[in-house]
mmCIF file of C-alpha atoms and ligand atoms in Angstrom:
data_model
loop_
_atom_site.group_PDB
_atom_site.id
_atom_site.type_symbol
_atom_site.label_atom_id
_atom_site.label_comp_id
_atom_site.label_asym_id
_atom_site.label_seq_id
_atom_site.Cartn_x
_atom_site.Cartn_y
_atom_site.Cartn_z
ATOM 1 C CA MET K 1 -15.467 -40.148 98.057
ATOM 2 C CA TYR K 2 -13.476 -37.850 95.915
ATOM 3 C CA GLN K 3 -15.165 -39.278 92.674
ATOM 4 C CA ASP K 4 -18.362 -37.656 93.993
ATOM 5 C CA TYR K 5 -17.128 -34.167 93.280
ATOM 6 C CA ILE K 6 -14.991 -34.925 90.257
ATOM 7 C CA GLY K 7 -17.109 -34.909 87.201
ATOM 8 C CA PHE K 8 -14.522 -36.694 85.033
ATOM 9 C CA GLY K 9 -14.361 -39.703 87.322
ATOM 10 C CA TYR K 10 -10.691 -39.315 88.864
ATOM 11 C CA ASP K 11 -10.365 -41.028 92.223
ATOM 12 C CA ARG K 12 -7.814 -40.058 94.749
ATOM 13 C CA ASP K 13 -5.067 -42.175 93.157
ATOM 14 C CA GLY K 14 -5.836 -40.635 89.685
ATOM 15 C CA LEU K 15 -5.756 -37.095 91.105
ATOM 16 C CA LEU K 16 -2.378 -37.751 92.732
ATOM 17 C CA SER K 17 -0.914 -39.041 89.579
ATOM 18 C CA LEU K 18 -2.149 -36.030 87.593
ATOM 19 C CA MET K 19 -0.900 -33.670 90.109
ATOM 20 C CA ALA K 20 2.361 -35.182 90.592
ATOM 21 C CA SER K 21 2.821 -34.826 86.853
ATOM 22 C CA ARG K 22 2.009 -31.236 86.863
ATOM 23 C CA LEU K 23 3.613 -29.860 90.075
ATOM 24 C CA SER K 24 7.033 -29.752 91.539
ATOM 25 C CA GLN K 25 7.821 -32.490 94.087
ATOM 26 C CA LYS K 26 7.879 -29.732 96.798
ATOM 27 C CA ARG K 27 4.491 -28.269 95.838
ATOM 28 C CA PHE K 28 2.893 -31.882 95.450
ATOM 29 C CA GLN K 29 4.030 -32.493 99.076
ATOM 30 C CA HIS K 30 2.550 -29.171 100.154
ATOM 31 C CA CYS K 31 -0.842 -30.275 98.586
ATOM 32 C CA LEU K 32 -0.746 -33.549 100.440
ATOM 33 C CA GLY K 33 -0.116 -31.452 103.507
ATOM 34 C CA VAL K 34 -2.925 -29.233 103.058
ATOM 35 C CA GLU K 35 -5.226 -32.161 102.304
ATOM 36 C CA LYS K 36 -4.149 -33.751 105.586
ATOM 37 C CA SER K 37 -4.518 -30.545 107.628
ATOM 38 C CA ALA K 38 -7.961 -29.684 105.932
ATOM 39 C CA MET K 39 -9.159 -33.068 107.083
ATOM 40 C CA THR K 40 -8.133 -32.355 110.642
ATOM 41 C CA LEU K 41 -9.598 -28.935 110.696
ATOM 42 C CA ALA K 42 -12.744 -30.225 109.198
ATOM 43 C CA ARG K 43 -13.118 -33.002 111.938
ATOM 44 C CA GLN K 44 -12.388 -30.147 114.538
ATOM 45 C CA ASN K 45 -15.201 -27.913 113.140
ATOM 46 C CA GLY K 46 -18.018 -30.325 112.338
ATOM 47 C CA TYR K 47 -17.341 -30.185 108.517
ATOM 48 C CA GLU K 48 -17.186 -33.240 106.143
ATOM 49 C CA PRO K 49 -13.397 -34.456 106.198
ATOM 50 C CA GLU K 50 -13.640 -35.813 102.530
ATOM 51 C CA LYS K 51 -14.806 -32.573 100.940
ATOM 52 C CA ALA K 52 -12.401 -30.682 102.973
ATOM 53 C CA GLY K 53 -9.456 -33.092 102.024
ATOM 54 C CA LEU K 54 -10.348 -32.749 98.291
ATOM 55 C CA ALA K 55 -10.418 -28.923 98.273
ATOM 56 C CA GLY K 56 -7.226 -28.968 100.240
ATOM 57 C CA LEU K 57 -5.564 -31.529 97.815
ATOM 58 C CA LEU K 58 -6.630 -29.321 94.839
ATOM 59 C CA HIS K 59 -6.032 -25.690 96.090
ATOM 60 C CA ASP K 60 -2.737 -25.407 94.283
ATOM 61 C CA TYR K 61 -3.562 -27.460 91.229
ATOM 62 C CA ALA K 62 -2.969 -24.539 88.849
ATOM 63 C CA LYS K 63 -0.025 -22.974 90.565
ATOM 64 C CA GLU K 64 2.399 -23.958 87.880
ATOM 65 C CA LEU K 65 0.581 -22.798 84.858
ATOM 66 C CA SER K 66 2.302 -20.288 82.933
ATOM 67 C CA ASP K 67 1.456 -16.465 82.972
ATOM 68 C CA GLU K 68 0.432 -16.924 79.345
ATOM 69 C CA GLU K 69 -2.047 -19.637 80.190
ATOM 70 C CA PHE K 70 -3.634 -17.516 83.001
ATOM 71 C CA LEU K 71 -3.914 -14.588 80.736
ATOM 72 C CA ALA K 72 -5.605 -16.702 78.107
ATOM 73 C CA LEU K 73 -8.071 -18.074 80.706
ATOM 74 C CA ILE K 74 -8.935 -14.462 81.826
ATOM 75 C CA ASP K 75 -9.790 -13.732 78.246
ATOM 76 C CA LYS K 76 -11.541 -16.889 77.594
ATOM 77 C CA TYR K 77 -13.998 -16.576 80.572
ATOM 78 C CA GLY K 78 -14.286 -12.925 80.369
ATOM 79 C CA LEU K 79 -12.902 -12.350 83.893
ATOM 80 C CA ASP K 80 -12.252 -9.030 85.643
ATOM 81 C CA PRO K 81 -9.629 -7.251 83.366
ATOM 82 C CA ASP K 82 -8.056 -5.813 86.507
ATOM 83 C CA LEU K 83 -6.767 -9.363 87.274
ATOM 84 C CA LYS K 84 -4.168 -8.956 84.522
ATOM 85 C CA ASN K 85 -2.582 -6.272 86.778
ATOM 86 C CA TRP K 86 -1.750 -9.011 89.300
ATOM 87 C CA GLY K 87 0.227 -12.229 89.096
ATOM 88 C CA ASN K 88 0.575 -15.866 89.772
ATOM 89 C CA ASN K 89 -0.127 -15.661 93.520
ATOM 90 C CA ILE K 90 -3.698 -14.082 92.689
ATOM 91 C CA TRP K 91 -4.178 -15.930 89.418
ATOM 92 C CA HIS K 92 -3.662 -19.613 90.687
ATOM 93 C CA GLY K 93 -6.717 -19.309 92.927
ATOM 94 C CA LYS K 94 -9.035 -16.887 91.182
ATOM 95 C CA VAL K 95 -8.320 -18.085 87.578
ATOM 96 C CA GLY K 96 -7.060 -21.549 88.591
ATOM 97 C CA ILE K 97 -10.661 -22.603 89.355
ATOM 98 C CA TYR K 98 -11.348 -22.422 85.605
ATOM 99 C CA LYS K 99 -8.602 -24.800 84.785
ATOM 100 C CA ILE K 100 -9.774 -27.276 87.493
ATOM 101 C CA GLN K 101 -13.183 -27.180 85.988
ATOM 102 C CA GLU K 102 -11.772 -27.663 82.615
ATOM 103 C CA ASP K 103 -9.499 -30.521 83.519
ATOM 104 C CA LEU K 104 -11.416 -32.271 86.408
ATOM 105 C CA GLY K 105 -15.040 -31.371 85.973
ATOM 106 C CA VAL K 106 -15.436 -30.007 89.423
ATOM 107 C CA THR K 107 -18.645 -28.183 89.709
ATOM 108 C CA ASP K 108 -19.306 -28.016 93.508
ATOM 109 C CA SER K 109 -19.526 -24.208 94.032
ATOM 110 C CA GLU K 110 -18.408 -24.338 97.721
ATOM 111 C CA ILE K 111 -15.149 -26.270 96.847
ATOM 112 C CA LEU K 112 -14.493 -23.905 93.904
ATOM 113 C CA ALA K 113 -15.154 -20.804 95.942
ATOM 114 C CA ALA K 114 -12.706 -22.154 98.651
ATOM 115 C CA ILE K 115 -10.005 -22.573 96.077
ATOM 116 C CA GLU K 116 -10.743 -19.383 94.362
ATOM 117 C CA ASP K 117 -10.262 -17.407 97.696
ATOM 118 C CA HIS K 118 -7.476 -19.532 99.199
ATOM 119 C CA THR K 119 -4.667 -16.753 98.968
ATOM 120 C CA THR K 120 -6.748 -13.677 99.566
ATOM 121 C CA GLY K 121 -9.394 -14.898 102.043
ATOM 122 C CA SER K 122 -12.774 -13.110 101.740
ATOM 123 C CA LYS K 123 -15.128 -11.264 103.935
ATOM 124 C CA ASP K 124 -17.760 -14.004 103.198
ATOM 125 C CA MET K 125 -15.928 -17.282 103.768
ATOM 126 C CA SER K 126 -17.726 -20.620 104.095
ATOM 127 C CA VAL K 127 -16.470 -22.895 106.858
ATOM 128 C CA LEU K 128 -14.795 -24.835 103.939
ATOM 129 C CA ALA K 129 -13.006 -21.656 102.748
ATOM 130 C CA LYS K 130 -11.671 -21.019 106.165
ATOM 131 C CA ILE K 131 -10.449 -24.494 106.469
ATOM 132 C CA VAL K 132 -8.676 -24.390 103.072
ATOM 133 C CA TYR K 133 -7.169 -20.953 103.767
ATOM 134 C CA VAL K 134 -5.802 -21.998 107.270
ATOM 135 C CA ALA K 135 -4.727 -25.321 106.313
ATOM 136 C CA ASP K 136 -2.652 -23.818 103.523
ATOM 137 C CA TYR K 137 -0.787 -21.834 106.149
ATOM 138 C CA ILE K 138 -0.258 -24.259 108.845
ATOM 139 C CA GLU K 139 0.213 -27.664 107.133
ATOM 140 C CA ASP K 140 3.059 -29.906 108.369
ATOM 141 C CA ASN K 141 5.507 -28.772 105.698
ATOM 142 C CA ARG K 142 5.273 -25.011 106.721
ATOM 143 C CA HIS K 143 8.149 -23.698 108.687
ATOM 144 C CA PHE K 144 8.163 -19.940 109.410
ATOM 145 C CA PRO K 145 8.203 -17.718 112.446
ATOM 146 C CA GLY K 146 4.617 -17.684 113.704
ATOM 147 C CA VAL K 147 3.526 -21.037 112.178
ATOM 148 C CA GLU K 148 3.243 -22.617 115.730
ATOM 149 C CA GLU K 149 0.997 -19.888 117.008
ATOM 150 C CA ALA K 150 -1.128 -20.242 113.931
ATOM 151 C CA ARG K 151 -1.476 -23.925 114.533
ATOM 152 C CA GLN K 152 -2.499 -23.352 118.231
ATOM 153 C CA LEU K 153 -5.074 -20.734 117.247
ATOM 154 C CA ALA K 154 -6.380 -22.981 114.730
ATOM 155 C CA GLU K 155 -7.273 -25.624 117.417
ATOM 156 C CA VAL K 156 -9.062 -23.033 119.334
ATOM 157 C CA SER K 157 -10.928 -20.984 116.654
ATOM 158 C CA LEU K 158 -10.865 -21.103 112.984
ATOM 159 C CA ASP K 159 -11.977 -17.390 112.838
ATOM 160 C CA LYS K 160 -8.925 -16.453 115.115
ATOM 161 C CA ALA K 161 -6.551 -18.426 112.759
ATOM 162 C CA VAL K 162 -7.977 -16.686 109.755
ATOM 163 C CA ALA K 163 -7.413 -13.414 111.425
ATOM 164 C CA TYR K 164 -3.943 -14.232 112.529
ATOM 165 C CA GLU K 165 -3.047 -15.449 109.049
ATOM 166 C CA THR K 166 -4.384 -12.340 107.384
ATOM 167 C CA ALA K 167 -2.713 -9.963 109.598
ATOM 168 C CA HIS K 168 0.594 -11.747 109.162
ATOM 169 C CA THR K 169 0.229 -12.058 105.352
ATOM 170 C CA ILE K 170 -0.426 -8.189 105.088
ATOM 171 C CA GLU K 171 2.431 -7.493 107.363
ATOM 172 C CA HIS K 172 4.662 -9.761 105.242
ATOM 173 C CA LEU K 173 3.647 -8.265 101.935
ATOM 174 C CA ALA K 174 4.084 -4.654 103.388
ATOM 175 C CA HIS K 175 7.499 -5.514 104.485
ATOM 176 C CA GLN K 176 8.263 -6.757 100.923
ATOM 177 C CA ALA K 177 6.964 -3.527 99.511
ATOM 178 C CA VAL K 178 4.560 -5.225 97.140
ATOM 179 C CA PRO K 179 0.866 -4.248 96.314
ATOM 180 C CA ILE K 180 -1.790 -6.075 98.521
ATOM 181 C CA TYR K 181 -4.832 -7.298 96.654
ATOM 182 C CA PRO K 182 -7.960 -5.383 97.925
ATOM 183 C CA GLN K 183 -9.734 -8.367 98.867
ATOM 184 C CA THR K 184 -7.043 -9.442 101.338
ATOM 185 C CA ILE K 185 -7.557 -6.142 102.995
ATOM 186 C CA GLU K 186 -11.378 -6.645 103.127
ATOM 187 C CA THR K 187 -10.573 -10.020 104.818
ATOM 188 C CA TYR K 188 -8.296 -8.366 107.380
ATOM 189 C CA ASN K 189 -11.153 -5.867 108.187
ATOM 190 C CA ALA K 190 -13.828 -8.584 108.501
ATOM 191 C CA TYR K 191 -11.721 -10.667 110.742
ATOM 192 C CA VAL K 192 -9.505 -8.051 112.758
ATOM 193 C CA SER K 193 -11.775 -8.022 115.851
ATOM 194 C CA TYR K 194 -10.914 -11.822 116.411
ATOM 195 C CA LEU K 195 -7.251 -10.734 117.032
ATOM 196 C CA LYS K 196 -8.468 -8.914 120.246
ATOM 197 C CA GLU K 197 -10.645 -11.351 121.803
ATOM 198 C CA THR K 198 -9.307 -13.555 124.526
HETATM 199 FE FE1 FE2 O 1 -1.865 -21.358 96.574
HETATM 200 FE FE1 FE2 O 2 -0.765 -23.641 98.789
#
């Protein structure tokens, strides 16, 4: 049950109401999609569906905070000052977990780590972190060239799906001529071998 991980006692319906009030309709639907995909990936990989579903649902909880709110959280919690050189894409995971703890009382370190790293991946991802990372990319509302291949890979191997997603994310960012967060490159290097295996 979701309540088991939410210190402040929200059940799923309570969480959904809160999230619907804080997120655009589109992003709220995306979170529901990631919840569903995360539960499917959990079942396929011998992980607890409930815990994966909750982490998936909450992964973008902080996505629509203002830049000012993120910058204030970075100061409040004494986080790495380099974070201030990045933006919402990095902040909503790495800083967003502090908002999730404040608002919901989530303390489970595995859930928090999975949400923390959901845009960058990491070289040391737990099974849950891989599930959330991949679910974010392949959930049903996602439509982009390559998503079908990512979905197929995810059915075969979570690691291959992580590798594919990271390579394509880096390619996408490079084409847009924007900086790439170093941890994303670390994830790529840690998983690149899975791209070559058959
Ligand atoms: Fe996100
Ligand atoms: Fe997302």
